[in-house]
Backbone as a printed PyTorch tensor [residue, N CA C, xyz], in Angstrom:
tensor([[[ 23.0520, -11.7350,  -2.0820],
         [ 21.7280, -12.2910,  -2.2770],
         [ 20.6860, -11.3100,  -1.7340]],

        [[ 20.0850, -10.8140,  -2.1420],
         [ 18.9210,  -9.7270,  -1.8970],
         [ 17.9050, -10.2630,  -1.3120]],

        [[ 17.2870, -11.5090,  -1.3470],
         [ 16.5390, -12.1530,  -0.7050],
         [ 16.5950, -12.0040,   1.0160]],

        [[ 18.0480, -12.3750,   1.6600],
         [ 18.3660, -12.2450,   2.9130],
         [ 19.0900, -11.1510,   2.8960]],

        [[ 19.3840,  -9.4880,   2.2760],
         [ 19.8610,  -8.9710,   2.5070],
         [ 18.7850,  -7.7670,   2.4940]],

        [[ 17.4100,  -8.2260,   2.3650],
         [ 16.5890,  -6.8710,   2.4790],
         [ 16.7000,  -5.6440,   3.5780]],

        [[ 16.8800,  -6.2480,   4.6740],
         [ 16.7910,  -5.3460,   5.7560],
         [ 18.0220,  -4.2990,   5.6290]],

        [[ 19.3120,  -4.9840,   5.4630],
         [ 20.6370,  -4.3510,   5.2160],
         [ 20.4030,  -3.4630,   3.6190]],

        [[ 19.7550,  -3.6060,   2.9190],
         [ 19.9390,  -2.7920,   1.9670],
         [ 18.9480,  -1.9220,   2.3160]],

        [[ 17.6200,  -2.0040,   2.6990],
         [ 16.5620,  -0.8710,   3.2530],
         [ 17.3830,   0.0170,   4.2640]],

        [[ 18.3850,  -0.6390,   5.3010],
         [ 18.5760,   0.5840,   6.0000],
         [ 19.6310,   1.3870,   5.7410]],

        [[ 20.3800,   0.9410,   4.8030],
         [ 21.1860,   1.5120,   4.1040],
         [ 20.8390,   2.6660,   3.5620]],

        [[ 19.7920,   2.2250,   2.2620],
         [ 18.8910,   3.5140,   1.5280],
         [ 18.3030,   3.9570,   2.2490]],

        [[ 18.1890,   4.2680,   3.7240],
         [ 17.4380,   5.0780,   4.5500],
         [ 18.7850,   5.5440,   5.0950]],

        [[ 19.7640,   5.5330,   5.2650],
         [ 20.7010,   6.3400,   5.6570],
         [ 21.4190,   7.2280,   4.1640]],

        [[ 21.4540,   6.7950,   3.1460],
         [ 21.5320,   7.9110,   2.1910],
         [ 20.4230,   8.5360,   2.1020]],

        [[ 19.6130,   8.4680,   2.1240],
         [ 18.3530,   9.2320,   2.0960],
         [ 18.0040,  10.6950,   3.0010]],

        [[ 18.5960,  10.0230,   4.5110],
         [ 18.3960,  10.9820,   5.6910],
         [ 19.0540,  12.1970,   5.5080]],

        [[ 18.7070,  13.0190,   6.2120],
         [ 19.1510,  14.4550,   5.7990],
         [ 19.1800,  14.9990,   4.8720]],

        [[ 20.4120,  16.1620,   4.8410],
         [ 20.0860,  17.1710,   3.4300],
         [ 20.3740,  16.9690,   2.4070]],

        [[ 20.5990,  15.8730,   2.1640],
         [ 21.3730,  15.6060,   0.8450],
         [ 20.4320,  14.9040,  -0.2820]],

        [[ 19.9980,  13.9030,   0.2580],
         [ 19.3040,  13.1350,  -0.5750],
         [ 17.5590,  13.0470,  -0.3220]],

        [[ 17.1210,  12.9980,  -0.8630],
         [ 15.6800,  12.3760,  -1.2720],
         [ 15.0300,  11.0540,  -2.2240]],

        [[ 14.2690,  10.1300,  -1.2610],
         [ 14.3790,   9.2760,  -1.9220],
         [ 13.6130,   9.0700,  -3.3160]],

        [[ 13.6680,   7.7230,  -4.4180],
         [ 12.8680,   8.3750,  -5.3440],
         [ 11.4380,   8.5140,  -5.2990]],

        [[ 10.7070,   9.5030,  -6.9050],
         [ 10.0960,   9.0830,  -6.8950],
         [  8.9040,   7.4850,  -6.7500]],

        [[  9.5260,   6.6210,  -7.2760],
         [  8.1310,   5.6490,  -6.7990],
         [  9.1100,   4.9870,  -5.6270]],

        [[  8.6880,   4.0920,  -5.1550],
         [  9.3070,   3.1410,  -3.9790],
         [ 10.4630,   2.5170,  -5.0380]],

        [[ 11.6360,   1.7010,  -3.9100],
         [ 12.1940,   1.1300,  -4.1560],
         [ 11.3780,  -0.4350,  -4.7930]],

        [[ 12.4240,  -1.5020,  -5.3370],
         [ 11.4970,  -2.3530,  -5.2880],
         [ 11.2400,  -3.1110,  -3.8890]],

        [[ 12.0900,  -3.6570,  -3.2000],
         [ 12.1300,  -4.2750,  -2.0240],
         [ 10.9930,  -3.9090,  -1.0480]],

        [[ 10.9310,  -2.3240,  -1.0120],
         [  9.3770,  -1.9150,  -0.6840],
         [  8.2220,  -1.8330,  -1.2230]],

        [[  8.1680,  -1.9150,  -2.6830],
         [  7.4310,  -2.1720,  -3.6870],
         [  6.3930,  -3.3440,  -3.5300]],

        [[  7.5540,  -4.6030,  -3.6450],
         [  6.9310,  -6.1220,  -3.3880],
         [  6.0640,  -6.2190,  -2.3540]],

        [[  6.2500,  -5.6730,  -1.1850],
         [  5.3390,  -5.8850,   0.1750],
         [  4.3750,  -4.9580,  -0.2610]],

        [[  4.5670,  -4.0640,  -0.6030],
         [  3.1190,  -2.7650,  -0.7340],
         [  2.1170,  -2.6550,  -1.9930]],

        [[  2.8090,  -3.3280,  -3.2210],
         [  2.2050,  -3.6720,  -4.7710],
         [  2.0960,  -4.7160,  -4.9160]],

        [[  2.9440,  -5.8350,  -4.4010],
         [  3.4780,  -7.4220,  -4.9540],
         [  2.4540,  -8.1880,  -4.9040]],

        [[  0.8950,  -8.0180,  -5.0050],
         [ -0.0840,  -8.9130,  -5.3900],
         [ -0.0050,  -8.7020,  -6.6950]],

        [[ -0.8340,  -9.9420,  -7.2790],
         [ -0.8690,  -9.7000,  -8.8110],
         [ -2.0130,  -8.5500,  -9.3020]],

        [[ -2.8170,  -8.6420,  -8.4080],
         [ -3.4750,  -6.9410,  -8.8050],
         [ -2.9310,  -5.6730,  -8.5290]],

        [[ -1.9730,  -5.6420,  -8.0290],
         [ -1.0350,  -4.5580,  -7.8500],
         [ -1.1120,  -3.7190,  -6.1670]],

        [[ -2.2340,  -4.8840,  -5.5530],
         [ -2.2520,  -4.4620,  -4.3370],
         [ -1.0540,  -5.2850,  -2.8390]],

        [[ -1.1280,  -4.3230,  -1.8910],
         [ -0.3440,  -4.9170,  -0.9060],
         [ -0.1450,  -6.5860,  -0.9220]],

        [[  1.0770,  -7.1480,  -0.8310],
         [  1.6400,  -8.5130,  -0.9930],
         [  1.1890,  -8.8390,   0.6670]],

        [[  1.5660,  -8.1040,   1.7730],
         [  1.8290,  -8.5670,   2.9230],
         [  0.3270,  -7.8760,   3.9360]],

        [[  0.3060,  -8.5210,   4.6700],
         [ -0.5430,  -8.4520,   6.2570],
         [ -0.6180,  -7.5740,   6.5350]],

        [[ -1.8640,  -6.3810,   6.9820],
         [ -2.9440,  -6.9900,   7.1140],
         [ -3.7650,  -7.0760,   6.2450]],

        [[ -3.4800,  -6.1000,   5.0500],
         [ -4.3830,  -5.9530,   3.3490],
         [ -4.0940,  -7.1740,   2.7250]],

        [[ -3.1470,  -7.6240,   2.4230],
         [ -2.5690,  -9.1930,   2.2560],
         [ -2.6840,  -9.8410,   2.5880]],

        [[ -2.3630, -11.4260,   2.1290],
         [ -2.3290, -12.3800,   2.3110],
         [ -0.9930, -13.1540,   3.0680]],

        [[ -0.3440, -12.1490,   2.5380],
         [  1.5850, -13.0990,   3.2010],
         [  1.8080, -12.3790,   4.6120]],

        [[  2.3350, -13.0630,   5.4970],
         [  2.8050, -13.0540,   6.4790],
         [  4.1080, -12.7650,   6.7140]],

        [[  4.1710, -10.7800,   6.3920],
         [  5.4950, -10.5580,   6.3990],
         [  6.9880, -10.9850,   7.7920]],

        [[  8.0470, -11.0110,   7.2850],
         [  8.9240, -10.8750,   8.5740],
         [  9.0240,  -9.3900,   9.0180]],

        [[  8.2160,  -9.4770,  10.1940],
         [  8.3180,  -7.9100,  10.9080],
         [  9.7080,  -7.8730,  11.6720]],

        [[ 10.6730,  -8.5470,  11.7070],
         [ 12.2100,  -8.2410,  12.3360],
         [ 12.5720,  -6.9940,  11.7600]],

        [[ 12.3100,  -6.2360,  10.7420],
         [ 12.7380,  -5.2650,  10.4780],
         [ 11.7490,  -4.1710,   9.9070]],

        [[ 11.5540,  -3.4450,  10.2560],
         [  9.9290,  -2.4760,   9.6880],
         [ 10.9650,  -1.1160,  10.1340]],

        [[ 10.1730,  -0.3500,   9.0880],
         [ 10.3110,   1.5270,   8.7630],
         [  9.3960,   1.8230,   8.5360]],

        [[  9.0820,   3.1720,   8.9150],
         [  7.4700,   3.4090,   8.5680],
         [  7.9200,   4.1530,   7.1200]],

        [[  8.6930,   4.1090,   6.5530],
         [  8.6500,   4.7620,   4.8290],
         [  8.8690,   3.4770,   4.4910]],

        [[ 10.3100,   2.5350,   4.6040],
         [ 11.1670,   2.1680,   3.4680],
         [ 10.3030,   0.4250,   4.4370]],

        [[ 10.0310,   0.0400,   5.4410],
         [  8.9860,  -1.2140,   5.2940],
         [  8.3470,  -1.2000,   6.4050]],

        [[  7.0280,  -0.7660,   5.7960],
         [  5.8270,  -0.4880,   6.9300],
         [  5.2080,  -1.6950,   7.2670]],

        [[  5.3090,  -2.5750,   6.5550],
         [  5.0090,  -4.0820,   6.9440],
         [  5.9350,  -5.1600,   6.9560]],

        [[  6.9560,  -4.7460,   7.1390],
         [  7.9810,  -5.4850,   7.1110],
         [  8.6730,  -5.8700,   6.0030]],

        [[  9.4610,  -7.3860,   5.5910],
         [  9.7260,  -7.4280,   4.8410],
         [  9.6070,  -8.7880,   4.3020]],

        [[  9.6190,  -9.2120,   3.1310],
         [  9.1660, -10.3670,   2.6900],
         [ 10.0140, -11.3920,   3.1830]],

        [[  9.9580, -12.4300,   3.4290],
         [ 10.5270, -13.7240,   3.7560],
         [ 11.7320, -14.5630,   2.5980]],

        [[ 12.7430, -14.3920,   3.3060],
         [ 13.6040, -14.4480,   2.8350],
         [ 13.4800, -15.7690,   1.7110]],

        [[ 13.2050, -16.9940,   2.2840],
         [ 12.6800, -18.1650,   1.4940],
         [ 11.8530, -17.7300,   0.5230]],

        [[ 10.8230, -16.8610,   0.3510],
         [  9.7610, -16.2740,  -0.5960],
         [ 10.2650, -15.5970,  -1.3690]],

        [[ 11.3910, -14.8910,  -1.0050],
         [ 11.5690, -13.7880,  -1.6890],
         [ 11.5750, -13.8580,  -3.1360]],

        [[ 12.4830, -14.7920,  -3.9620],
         [ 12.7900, -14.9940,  -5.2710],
         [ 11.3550, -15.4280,  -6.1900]],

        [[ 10.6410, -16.3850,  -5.4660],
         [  9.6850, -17.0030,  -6.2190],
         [  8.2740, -15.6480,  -6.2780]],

        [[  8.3180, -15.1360,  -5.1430],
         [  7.1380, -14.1940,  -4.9590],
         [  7.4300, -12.6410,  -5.8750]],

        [[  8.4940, -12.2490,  -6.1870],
         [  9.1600, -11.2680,  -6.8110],
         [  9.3900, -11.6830,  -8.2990]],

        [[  9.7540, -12.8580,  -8.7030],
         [  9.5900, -13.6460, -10.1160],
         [  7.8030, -13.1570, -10.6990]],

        [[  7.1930, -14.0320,  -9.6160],
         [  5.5770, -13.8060, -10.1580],
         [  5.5250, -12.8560, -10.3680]],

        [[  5.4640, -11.4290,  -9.1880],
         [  4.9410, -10.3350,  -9.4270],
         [  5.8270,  -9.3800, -10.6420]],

        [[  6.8560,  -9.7930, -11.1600],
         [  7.5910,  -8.8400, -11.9600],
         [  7.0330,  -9.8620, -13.4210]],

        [[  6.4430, -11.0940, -13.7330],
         [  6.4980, -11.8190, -14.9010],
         [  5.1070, -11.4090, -15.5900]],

        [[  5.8710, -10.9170, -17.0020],
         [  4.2210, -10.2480, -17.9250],
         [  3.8280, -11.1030, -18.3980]],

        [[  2.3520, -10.7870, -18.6560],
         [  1.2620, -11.8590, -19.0160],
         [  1.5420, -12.8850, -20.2340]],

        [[  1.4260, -13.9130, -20.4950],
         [  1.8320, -14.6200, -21.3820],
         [  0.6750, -14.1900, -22.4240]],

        [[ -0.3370, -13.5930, -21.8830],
         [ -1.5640, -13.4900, -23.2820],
         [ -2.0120, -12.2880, -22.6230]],

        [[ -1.8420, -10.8930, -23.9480],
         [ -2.3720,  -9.4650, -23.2500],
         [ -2.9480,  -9.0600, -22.4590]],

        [[ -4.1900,  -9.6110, -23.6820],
         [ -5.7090,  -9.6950, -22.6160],
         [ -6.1520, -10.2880, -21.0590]],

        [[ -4.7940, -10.6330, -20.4940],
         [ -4.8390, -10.8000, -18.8060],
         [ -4.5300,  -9.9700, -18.3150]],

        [[ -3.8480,  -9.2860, -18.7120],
         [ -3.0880,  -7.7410, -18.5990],
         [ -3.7890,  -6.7950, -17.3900]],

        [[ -5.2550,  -6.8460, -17.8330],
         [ -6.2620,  -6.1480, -17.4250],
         [ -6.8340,  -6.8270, -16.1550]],

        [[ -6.6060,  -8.0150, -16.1180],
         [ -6.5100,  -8.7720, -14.8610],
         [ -5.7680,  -9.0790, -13.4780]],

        [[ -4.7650,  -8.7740, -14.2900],
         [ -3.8520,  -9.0310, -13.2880],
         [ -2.7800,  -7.9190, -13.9050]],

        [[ -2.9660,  -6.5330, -12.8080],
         [ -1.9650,  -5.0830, -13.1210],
         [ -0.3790,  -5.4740, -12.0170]],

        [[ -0.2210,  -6.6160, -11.5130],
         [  0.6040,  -6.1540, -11.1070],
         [  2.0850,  -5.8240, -11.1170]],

        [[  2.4370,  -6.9670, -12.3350],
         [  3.7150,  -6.5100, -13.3690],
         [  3.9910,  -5.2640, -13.4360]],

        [[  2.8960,  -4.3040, -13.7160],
         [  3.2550,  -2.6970, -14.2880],
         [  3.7190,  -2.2670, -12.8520]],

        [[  3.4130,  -2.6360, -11.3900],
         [  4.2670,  -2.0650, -10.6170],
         [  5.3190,  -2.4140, -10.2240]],

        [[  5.8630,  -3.7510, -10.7020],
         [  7.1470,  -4.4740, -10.8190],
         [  7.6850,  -3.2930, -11.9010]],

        [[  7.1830,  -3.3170, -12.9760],
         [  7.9180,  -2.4770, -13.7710],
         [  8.3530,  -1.0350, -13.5320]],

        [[  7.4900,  -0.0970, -12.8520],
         [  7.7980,   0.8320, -12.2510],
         [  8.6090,   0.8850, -11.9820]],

        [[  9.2000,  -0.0440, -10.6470],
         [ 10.1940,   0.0090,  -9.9390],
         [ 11.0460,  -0.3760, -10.3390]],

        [[ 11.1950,  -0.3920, -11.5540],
         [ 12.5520,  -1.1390, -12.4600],
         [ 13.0330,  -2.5690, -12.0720]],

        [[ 11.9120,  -3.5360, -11.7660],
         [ 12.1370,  -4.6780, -12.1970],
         [ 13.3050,  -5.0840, -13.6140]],

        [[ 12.5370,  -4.5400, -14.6420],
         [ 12.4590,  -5.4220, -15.8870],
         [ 13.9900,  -4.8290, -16.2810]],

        [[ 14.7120,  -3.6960, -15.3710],
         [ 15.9410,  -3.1960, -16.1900],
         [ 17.3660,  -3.9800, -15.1020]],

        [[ 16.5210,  -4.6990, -14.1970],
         [ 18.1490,  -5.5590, -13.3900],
         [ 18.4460,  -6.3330, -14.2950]],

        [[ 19.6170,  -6.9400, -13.8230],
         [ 19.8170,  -8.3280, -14.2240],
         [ 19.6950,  -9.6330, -13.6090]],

        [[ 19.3490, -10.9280, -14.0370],
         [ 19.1520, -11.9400, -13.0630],
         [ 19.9900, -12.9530, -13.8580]],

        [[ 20.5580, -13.9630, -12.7800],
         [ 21.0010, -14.8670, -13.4760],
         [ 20.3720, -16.1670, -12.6400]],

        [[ 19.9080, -17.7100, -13.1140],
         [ 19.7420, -18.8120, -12.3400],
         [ 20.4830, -19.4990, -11.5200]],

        [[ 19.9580, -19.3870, -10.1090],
         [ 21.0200, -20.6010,  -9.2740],
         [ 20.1240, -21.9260,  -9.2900]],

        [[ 20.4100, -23.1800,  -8.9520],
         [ 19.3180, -23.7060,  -9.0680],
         [ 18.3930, -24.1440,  -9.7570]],

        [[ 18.1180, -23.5360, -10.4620],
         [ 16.6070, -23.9060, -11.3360],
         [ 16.0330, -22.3160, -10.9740]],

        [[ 16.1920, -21.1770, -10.0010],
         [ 15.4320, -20.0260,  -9.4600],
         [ 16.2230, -19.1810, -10.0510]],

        [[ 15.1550, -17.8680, -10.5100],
         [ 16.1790, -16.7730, -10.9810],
         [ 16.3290, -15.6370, -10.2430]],

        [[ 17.1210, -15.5610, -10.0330],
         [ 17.6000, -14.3200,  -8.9780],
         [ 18.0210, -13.0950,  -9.3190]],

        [[ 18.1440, -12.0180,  -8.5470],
         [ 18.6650, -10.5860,  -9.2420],
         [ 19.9940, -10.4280,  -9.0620]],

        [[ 20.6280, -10.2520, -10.1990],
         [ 22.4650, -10.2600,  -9.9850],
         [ 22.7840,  -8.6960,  -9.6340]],

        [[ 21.7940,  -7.8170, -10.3820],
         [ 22.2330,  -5.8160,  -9.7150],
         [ 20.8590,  -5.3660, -10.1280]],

        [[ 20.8240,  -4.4140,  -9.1640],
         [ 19.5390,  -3.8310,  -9.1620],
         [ 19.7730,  -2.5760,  -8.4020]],

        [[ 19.0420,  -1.2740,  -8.5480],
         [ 19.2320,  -0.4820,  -7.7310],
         [ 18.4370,  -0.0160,  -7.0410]],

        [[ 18.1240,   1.0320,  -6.3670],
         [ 17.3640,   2.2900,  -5.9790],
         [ 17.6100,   3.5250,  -5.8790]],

        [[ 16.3830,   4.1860,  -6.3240],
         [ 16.7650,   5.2200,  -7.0370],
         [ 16.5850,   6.4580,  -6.1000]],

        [[ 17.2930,   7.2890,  -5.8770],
         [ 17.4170,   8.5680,  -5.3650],
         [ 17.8970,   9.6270,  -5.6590]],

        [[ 17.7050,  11.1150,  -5.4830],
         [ 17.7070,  12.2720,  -5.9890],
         [ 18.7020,  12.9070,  -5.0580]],

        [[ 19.6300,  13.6840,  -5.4520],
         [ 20.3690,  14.6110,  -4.7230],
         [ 20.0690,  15.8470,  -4.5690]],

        [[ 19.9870,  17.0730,  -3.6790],
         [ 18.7110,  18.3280,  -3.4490],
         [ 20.1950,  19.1930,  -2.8030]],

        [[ 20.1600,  19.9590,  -3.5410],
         [ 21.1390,  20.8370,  -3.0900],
         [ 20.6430,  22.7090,  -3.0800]],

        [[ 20.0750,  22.7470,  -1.8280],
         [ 19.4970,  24.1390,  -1.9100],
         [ 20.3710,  24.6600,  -1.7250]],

        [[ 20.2710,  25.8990,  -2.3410],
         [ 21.0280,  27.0940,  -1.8690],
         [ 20.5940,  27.7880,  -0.6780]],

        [[ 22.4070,  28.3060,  -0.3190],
         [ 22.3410,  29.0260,   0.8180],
         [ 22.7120,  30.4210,   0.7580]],

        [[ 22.0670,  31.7810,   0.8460],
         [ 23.0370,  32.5130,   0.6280],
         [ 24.5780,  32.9650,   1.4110]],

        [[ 25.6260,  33.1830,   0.7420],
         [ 26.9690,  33.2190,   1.6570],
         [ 27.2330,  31.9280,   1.8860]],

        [[ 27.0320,  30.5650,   1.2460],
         [ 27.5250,  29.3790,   1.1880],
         [ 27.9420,  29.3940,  -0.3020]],

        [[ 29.2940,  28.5980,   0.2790],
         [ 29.8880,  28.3970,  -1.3840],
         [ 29.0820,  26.8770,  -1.4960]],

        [[ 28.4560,  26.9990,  -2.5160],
         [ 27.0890,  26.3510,  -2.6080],
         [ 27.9940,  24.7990,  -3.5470]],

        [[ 29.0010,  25.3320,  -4.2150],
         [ 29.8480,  24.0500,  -4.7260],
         [ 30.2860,  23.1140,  -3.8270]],

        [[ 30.7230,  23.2370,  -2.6080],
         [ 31.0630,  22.3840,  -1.5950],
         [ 29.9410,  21.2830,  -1.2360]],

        [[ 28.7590,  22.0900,  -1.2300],
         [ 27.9660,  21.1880,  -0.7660],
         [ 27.9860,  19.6390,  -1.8410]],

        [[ 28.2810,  19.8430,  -3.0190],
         [ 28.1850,  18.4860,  -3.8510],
         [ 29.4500,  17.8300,  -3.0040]],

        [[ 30.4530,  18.0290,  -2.9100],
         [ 31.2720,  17.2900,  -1.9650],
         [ 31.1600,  16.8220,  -0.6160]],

        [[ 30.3110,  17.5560,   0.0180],
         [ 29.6330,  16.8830,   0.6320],
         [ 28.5340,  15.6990,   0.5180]],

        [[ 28.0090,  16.0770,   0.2620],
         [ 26.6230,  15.0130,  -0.3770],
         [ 27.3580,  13.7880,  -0.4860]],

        [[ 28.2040,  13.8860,  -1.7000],
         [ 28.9590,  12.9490,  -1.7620],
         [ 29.9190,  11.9930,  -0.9280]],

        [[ 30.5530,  12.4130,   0.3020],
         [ 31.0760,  12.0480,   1.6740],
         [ 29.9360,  11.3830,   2.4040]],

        [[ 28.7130,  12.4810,   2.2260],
         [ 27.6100,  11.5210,   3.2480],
         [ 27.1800,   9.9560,   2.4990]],

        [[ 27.2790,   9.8790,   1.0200],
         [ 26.7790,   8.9210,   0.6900],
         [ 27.9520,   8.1380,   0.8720]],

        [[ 28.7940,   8.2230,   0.7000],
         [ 30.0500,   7.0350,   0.5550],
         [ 30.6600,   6.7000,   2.1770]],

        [[ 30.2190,   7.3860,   3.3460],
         [ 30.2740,   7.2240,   4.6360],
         [ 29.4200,   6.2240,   4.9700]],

        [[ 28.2330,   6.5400,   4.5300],
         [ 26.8490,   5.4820,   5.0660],
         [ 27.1940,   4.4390,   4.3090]],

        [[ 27.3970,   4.1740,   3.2870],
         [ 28.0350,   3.1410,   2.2490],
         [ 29.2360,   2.0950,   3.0090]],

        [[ 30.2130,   3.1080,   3.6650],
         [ 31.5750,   2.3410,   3.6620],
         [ 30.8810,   2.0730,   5.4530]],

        [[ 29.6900,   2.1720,   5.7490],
         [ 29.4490,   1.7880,   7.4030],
         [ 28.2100,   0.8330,   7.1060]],

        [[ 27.8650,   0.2520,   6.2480],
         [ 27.0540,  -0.5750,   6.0190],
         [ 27.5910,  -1.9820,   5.6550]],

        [[ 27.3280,  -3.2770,   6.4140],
         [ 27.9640,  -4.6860,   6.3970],
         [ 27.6020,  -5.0550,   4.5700]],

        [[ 26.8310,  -4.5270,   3.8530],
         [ 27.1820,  -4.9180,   2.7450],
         [ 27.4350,  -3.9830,   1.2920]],

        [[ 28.4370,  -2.8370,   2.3080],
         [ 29.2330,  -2.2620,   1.6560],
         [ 30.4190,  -3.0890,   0.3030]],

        [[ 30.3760,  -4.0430,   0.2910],
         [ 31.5970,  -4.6120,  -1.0670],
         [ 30.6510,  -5.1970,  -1.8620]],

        [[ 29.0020,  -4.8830,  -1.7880],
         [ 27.9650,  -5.3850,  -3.1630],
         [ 27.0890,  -3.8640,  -3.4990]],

        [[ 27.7750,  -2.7210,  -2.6720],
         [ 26.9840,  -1.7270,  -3.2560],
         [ 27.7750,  -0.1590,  -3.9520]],

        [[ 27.2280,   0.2310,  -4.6720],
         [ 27.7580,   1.2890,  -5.5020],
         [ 26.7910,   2.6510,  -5.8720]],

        [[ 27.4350,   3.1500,  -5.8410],
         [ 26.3400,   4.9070,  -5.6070],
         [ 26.7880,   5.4650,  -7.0920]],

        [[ 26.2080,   5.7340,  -8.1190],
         [ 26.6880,   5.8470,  -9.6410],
         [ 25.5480,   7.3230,  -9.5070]],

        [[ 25.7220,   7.8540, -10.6500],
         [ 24.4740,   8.8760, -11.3170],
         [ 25.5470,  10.0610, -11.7180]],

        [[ 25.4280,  10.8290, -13.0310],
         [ 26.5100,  11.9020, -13.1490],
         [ 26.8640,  12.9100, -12.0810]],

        [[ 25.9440,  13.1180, -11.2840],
         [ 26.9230,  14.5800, -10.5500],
         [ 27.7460,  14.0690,  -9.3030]],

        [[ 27.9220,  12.3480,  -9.4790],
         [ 28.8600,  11.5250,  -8.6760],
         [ 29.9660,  11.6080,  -9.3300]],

        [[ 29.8450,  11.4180, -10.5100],
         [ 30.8030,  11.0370, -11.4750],
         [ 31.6880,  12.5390, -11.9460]],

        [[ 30.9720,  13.2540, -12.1720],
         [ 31.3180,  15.0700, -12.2650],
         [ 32.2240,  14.7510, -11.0330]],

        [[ 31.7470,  15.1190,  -9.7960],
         [ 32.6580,  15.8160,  -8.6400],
         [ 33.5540,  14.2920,  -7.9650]],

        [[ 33.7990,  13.6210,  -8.6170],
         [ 34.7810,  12.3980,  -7.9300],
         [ 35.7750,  12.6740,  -8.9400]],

        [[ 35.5290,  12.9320, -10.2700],
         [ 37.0480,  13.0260, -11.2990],
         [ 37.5030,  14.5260, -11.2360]]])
């Protein structure tokens, strides 16, 4: 459930992230997205530019500078901000879908518990940076990279709902 698992998945993607290997993506994740875009004008969701009263139990100054949304909120407040306008011409009113969309809202999947729709997979997106060294066999380093991500992975409590995919994973694992 992503709702109560924000903190564990933020510090997760801040431990693949750290060091030389990875960089995170271009735009925010969504989970950081929602607190920093998740008004319907596309501005900050949470306190003090906001209106919501984030849970500060867990704050990063990249991955949640205001914490993180409330676990009870989470589904209904992330529904709104990712749902496009029923009539265009609001569009212009209310931008904040397009930063739901950014962040690849619209490409998870959700299924209903309840009557609420929830996200069944979703990711975040990050880049792998492999500078060269001279007098390094510069191929190793993808095997590495790869160890660091699947280390931080297999040391994270919700390691058996997460998966590290993208081809040059897929290249150097077969």
């Amino acid at each position: 459930d992503v709702a109560t698992s924000q903190a564990e998945m933020l510090k997760l993607y801040g431990e693949v992230i750290k060091g030389e290997y990875a960089v995170a993506g271009a735009v925010p994740n969504y989970v950081t997205g929602l607190t920093l875009l998740g008004s319907s004008s596309g501005r900050p969701l949470c306190l003090p530019v906001g209106t919501l009263a984030c849970d500060e139990s867990y704050k990063d100054p990249q991955l949640a500078p205001l914490g993180i949304v409330p676990a009870d909120q989470f589904d209904s407040l992330f529904n709104a901000w990712r749902e496009l306008p029923k009539d265009p011409a609001l569009a212009w009113a209310n931008t904040g879908f397009l930063y739901a969309d950014m962040v690849g809202a619209q490409r998870f999947d959700y299924h209903t518990v309840d009557g609420v729709e929830k996200i069944r997979w979703s990711s975040f997106g990050y880049t792998y940076r492999f500078p060269f060294v001279e007098g390094r066999n510069n191929e190793n380093v993808f095997i590495d990279a790869l160890h660091h991500t699947k280390d931080a992975i297999a040391a994270s409590p919700i390691k058996d709902y997460v998966v590290s995919h993208g081809p040059i994973l897929v290249f150097w694992e077969v």
